[in-house]
PDB file of C-alpha atoms in Angstrom:
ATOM      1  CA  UNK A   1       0.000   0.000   0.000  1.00  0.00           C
ATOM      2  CA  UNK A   2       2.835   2.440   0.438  1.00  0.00           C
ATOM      3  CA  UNK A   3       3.966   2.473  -2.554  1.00  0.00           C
ATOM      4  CA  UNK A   4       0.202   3.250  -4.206  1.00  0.00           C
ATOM      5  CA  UNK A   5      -0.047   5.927  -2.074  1.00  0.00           C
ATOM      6  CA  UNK A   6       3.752   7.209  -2.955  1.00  0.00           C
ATOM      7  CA  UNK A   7       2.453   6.818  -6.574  1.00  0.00           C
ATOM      8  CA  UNK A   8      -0.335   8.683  -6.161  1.00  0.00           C
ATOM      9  CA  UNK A   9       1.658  11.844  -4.298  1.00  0.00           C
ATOM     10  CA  UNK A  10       3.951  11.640  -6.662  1.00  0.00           C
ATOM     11  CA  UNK A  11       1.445  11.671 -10.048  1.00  0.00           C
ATOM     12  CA  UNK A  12      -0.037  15.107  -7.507  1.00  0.00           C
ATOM     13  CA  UNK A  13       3.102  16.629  -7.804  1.00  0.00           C
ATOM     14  CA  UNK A  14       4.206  15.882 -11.172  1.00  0.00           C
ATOM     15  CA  UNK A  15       0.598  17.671 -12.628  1.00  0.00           C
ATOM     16  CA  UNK A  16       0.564  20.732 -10.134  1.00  0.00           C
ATOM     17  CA  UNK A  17       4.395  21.250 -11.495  1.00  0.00           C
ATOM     18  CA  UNK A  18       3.206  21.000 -15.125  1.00  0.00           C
ATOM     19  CA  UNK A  19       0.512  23.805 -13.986  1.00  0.00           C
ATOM     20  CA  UNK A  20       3.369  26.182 -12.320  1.00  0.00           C
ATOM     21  CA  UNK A  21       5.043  25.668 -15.357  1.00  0.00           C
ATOM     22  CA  UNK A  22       1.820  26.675 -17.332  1.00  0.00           C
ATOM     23  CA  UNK A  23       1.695  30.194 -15.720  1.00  0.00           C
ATOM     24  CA  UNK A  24       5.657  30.718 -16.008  1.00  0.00           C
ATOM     25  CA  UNK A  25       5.555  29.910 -20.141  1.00  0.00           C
ATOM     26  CA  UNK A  26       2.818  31.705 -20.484  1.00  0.00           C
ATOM     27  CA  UNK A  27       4.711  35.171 -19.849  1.00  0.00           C
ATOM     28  CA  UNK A  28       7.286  33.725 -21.702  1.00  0.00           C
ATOM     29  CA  UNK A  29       5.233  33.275 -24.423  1.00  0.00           C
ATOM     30  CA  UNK A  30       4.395  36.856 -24.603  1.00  0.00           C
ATOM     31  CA  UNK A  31       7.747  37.463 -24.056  1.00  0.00           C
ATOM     32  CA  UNK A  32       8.505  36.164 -27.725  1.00  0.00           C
ATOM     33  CA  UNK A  33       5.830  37.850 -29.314  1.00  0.00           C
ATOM     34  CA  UNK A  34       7.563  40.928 -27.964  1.00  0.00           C
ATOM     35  CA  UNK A  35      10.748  40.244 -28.829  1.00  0.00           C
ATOM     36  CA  UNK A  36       8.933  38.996 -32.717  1.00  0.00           C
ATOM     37  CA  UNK A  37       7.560  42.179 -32.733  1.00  0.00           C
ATOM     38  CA  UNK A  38      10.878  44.460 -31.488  1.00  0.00           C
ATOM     39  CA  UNK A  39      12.899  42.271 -34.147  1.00  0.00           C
ATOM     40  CA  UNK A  40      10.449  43.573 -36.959  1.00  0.00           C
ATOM     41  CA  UNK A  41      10.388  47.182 -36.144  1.00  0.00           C
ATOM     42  CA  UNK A  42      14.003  47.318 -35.961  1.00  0.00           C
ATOM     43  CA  UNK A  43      14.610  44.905 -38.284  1.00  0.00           C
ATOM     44  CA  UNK A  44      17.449  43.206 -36.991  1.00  0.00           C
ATOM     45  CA  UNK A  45      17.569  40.861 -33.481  1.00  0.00           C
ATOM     46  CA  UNK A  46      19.293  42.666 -31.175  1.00  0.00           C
ATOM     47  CA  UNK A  47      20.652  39.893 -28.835  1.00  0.00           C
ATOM     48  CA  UNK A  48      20.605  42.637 -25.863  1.00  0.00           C
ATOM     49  CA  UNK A  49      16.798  43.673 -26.394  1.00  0.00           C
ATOM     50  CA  UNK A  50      16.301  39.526 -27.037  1.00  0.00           C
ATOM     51  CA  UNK A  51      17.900  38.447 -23.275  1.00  0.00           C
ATOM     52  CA  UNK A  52      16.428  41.264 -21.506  1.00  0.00           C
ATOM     53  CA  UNK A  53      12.616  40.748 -22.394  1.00  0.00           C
ATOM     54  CA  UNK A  54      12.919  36.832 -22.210  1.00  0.00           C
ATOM     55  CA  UNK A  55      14.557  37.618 -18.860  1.00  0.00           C
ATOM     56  CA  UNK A  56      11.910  39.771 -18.023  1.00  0.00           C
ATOM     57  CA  UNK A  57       8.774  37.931 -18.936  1.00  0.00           C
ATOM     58  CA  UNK A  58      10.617  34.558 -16.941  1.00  0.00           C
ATOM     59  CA  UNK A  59      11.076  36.585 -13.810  1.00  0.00           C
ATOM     60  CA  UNK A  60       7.443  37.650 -14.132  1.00  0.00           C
ATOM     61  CA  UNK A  61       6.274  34.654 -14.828  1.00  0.00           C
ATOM     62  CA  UNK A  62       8.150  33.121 -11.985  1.00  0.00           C
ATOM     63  CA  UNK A  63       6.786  35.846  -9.751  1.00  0.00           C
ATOM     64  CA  UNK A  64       2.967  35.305 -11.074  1.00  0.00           C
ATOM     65  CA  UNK A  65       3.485  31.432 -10.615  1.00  0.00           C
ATOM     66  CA  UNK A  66       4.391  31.948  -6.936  1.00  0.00           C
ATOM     67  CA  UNK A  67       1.949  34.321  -6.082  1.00  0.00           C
ATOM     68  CA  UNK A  68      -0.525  31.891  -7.210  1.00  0.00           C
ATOM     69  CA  UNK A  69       0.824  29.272  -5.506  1.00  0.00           C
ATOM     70  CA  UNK A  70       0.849  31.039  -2.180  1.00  0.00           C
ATOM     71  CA  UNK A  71      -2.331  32.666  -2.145  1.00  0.00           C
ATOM     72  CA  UNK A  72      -4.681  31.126  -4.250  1.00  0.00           C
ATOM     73  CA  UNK A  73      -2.998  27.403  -4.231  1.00  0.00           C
ATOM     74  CA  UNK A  74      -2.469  25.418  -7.181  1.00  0.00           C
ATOM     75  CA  UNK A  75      -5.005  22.610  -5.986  1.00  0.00           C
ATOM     76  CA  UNK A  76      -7.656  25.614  -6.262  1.00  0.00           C
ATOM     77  CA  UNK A  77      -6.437  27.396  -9.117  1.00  0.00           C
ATOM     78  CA  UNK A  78      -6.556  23.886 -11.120  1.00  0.00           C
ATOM     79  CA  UNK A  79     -10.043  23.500  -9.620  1.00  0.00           C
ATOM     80  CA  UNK A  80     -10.582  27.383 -11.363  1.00  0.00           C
ATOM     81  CA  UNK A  81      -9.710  25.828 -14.739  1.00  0.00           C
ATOM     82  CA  UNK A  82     -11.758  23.172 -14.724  1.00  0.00           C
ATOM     83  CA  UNK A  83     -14.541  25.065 -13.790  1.00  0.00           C
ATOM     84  CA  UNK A  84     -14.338  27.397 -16.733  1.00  0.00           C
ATOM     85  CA  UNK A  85     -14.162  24.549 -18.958  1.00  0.00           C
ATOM     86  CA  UNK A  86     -17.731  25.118 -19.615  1.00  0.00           C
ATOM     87  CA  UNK A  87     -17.007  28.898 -21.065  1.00  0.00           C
ATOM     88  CA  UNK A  88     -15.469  27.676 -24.279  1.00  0.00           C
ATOM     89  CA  UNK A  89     -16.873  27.119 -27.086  1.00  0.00           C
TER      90      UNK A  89
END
C-alpha cells in the first residue's frame, strides 16, 4: 500500500508542477511575441533587447506562478480551470 499511495503523491506533484510551469511559459510566451515584434520594427535581433525581455517575462512569470501558488494554491487554481471549462466554445 505504500507504494500506491507514494504513486499517487507523486502523479499530484508531477501535474501541479506541469501547472506552475503553465503560468511561467505563459509570460514567456508573450515574451517572444515581444521580442517577434521588437525584431520587426528594428529589423534586426538585437541579442541585448532579445535576453532582456525573455529575462523579463521569466522573472514575471516566476513571480505570477508563486503568487498563485501562495495565495490562491495550485489545488484551487486547477479546480478554477476546470470550472471554466464550460465557457469555451
Amino acid at each position: 500500500m505504500p507504494i500506491v499511495k507514494a504513486s499517487i503523491q507523486f502523479e499530484s506533484l508531477f501535474i501541479l508542477t506541469i501547472l506552475w510551469l503553465r503560468i511561467v511559459l505563459s509570460y514567456c510566451v508573450v515574451g517572444a511575441l515581444l521580442v517577434a515584434l521588437s525584431a520587426a520594427y528594428f529589423q534586426e535581433a538585437n541579442t541585448a533587447l532579445i535576453i532582456s525581455i525573455m529575462f523579463s517575462s521569466l522573472i514575471i512569470g516566476i513571480y505570477f506562478a508563486e503568487n498563485t501558488r501562495r495565495k490562491t494554491g495550485l489545488k484551487q487554481y486547477q479546480k478554477k480551470l476546470h470550472q471554466q471549462e464550460h465557457l469555451r466554445y
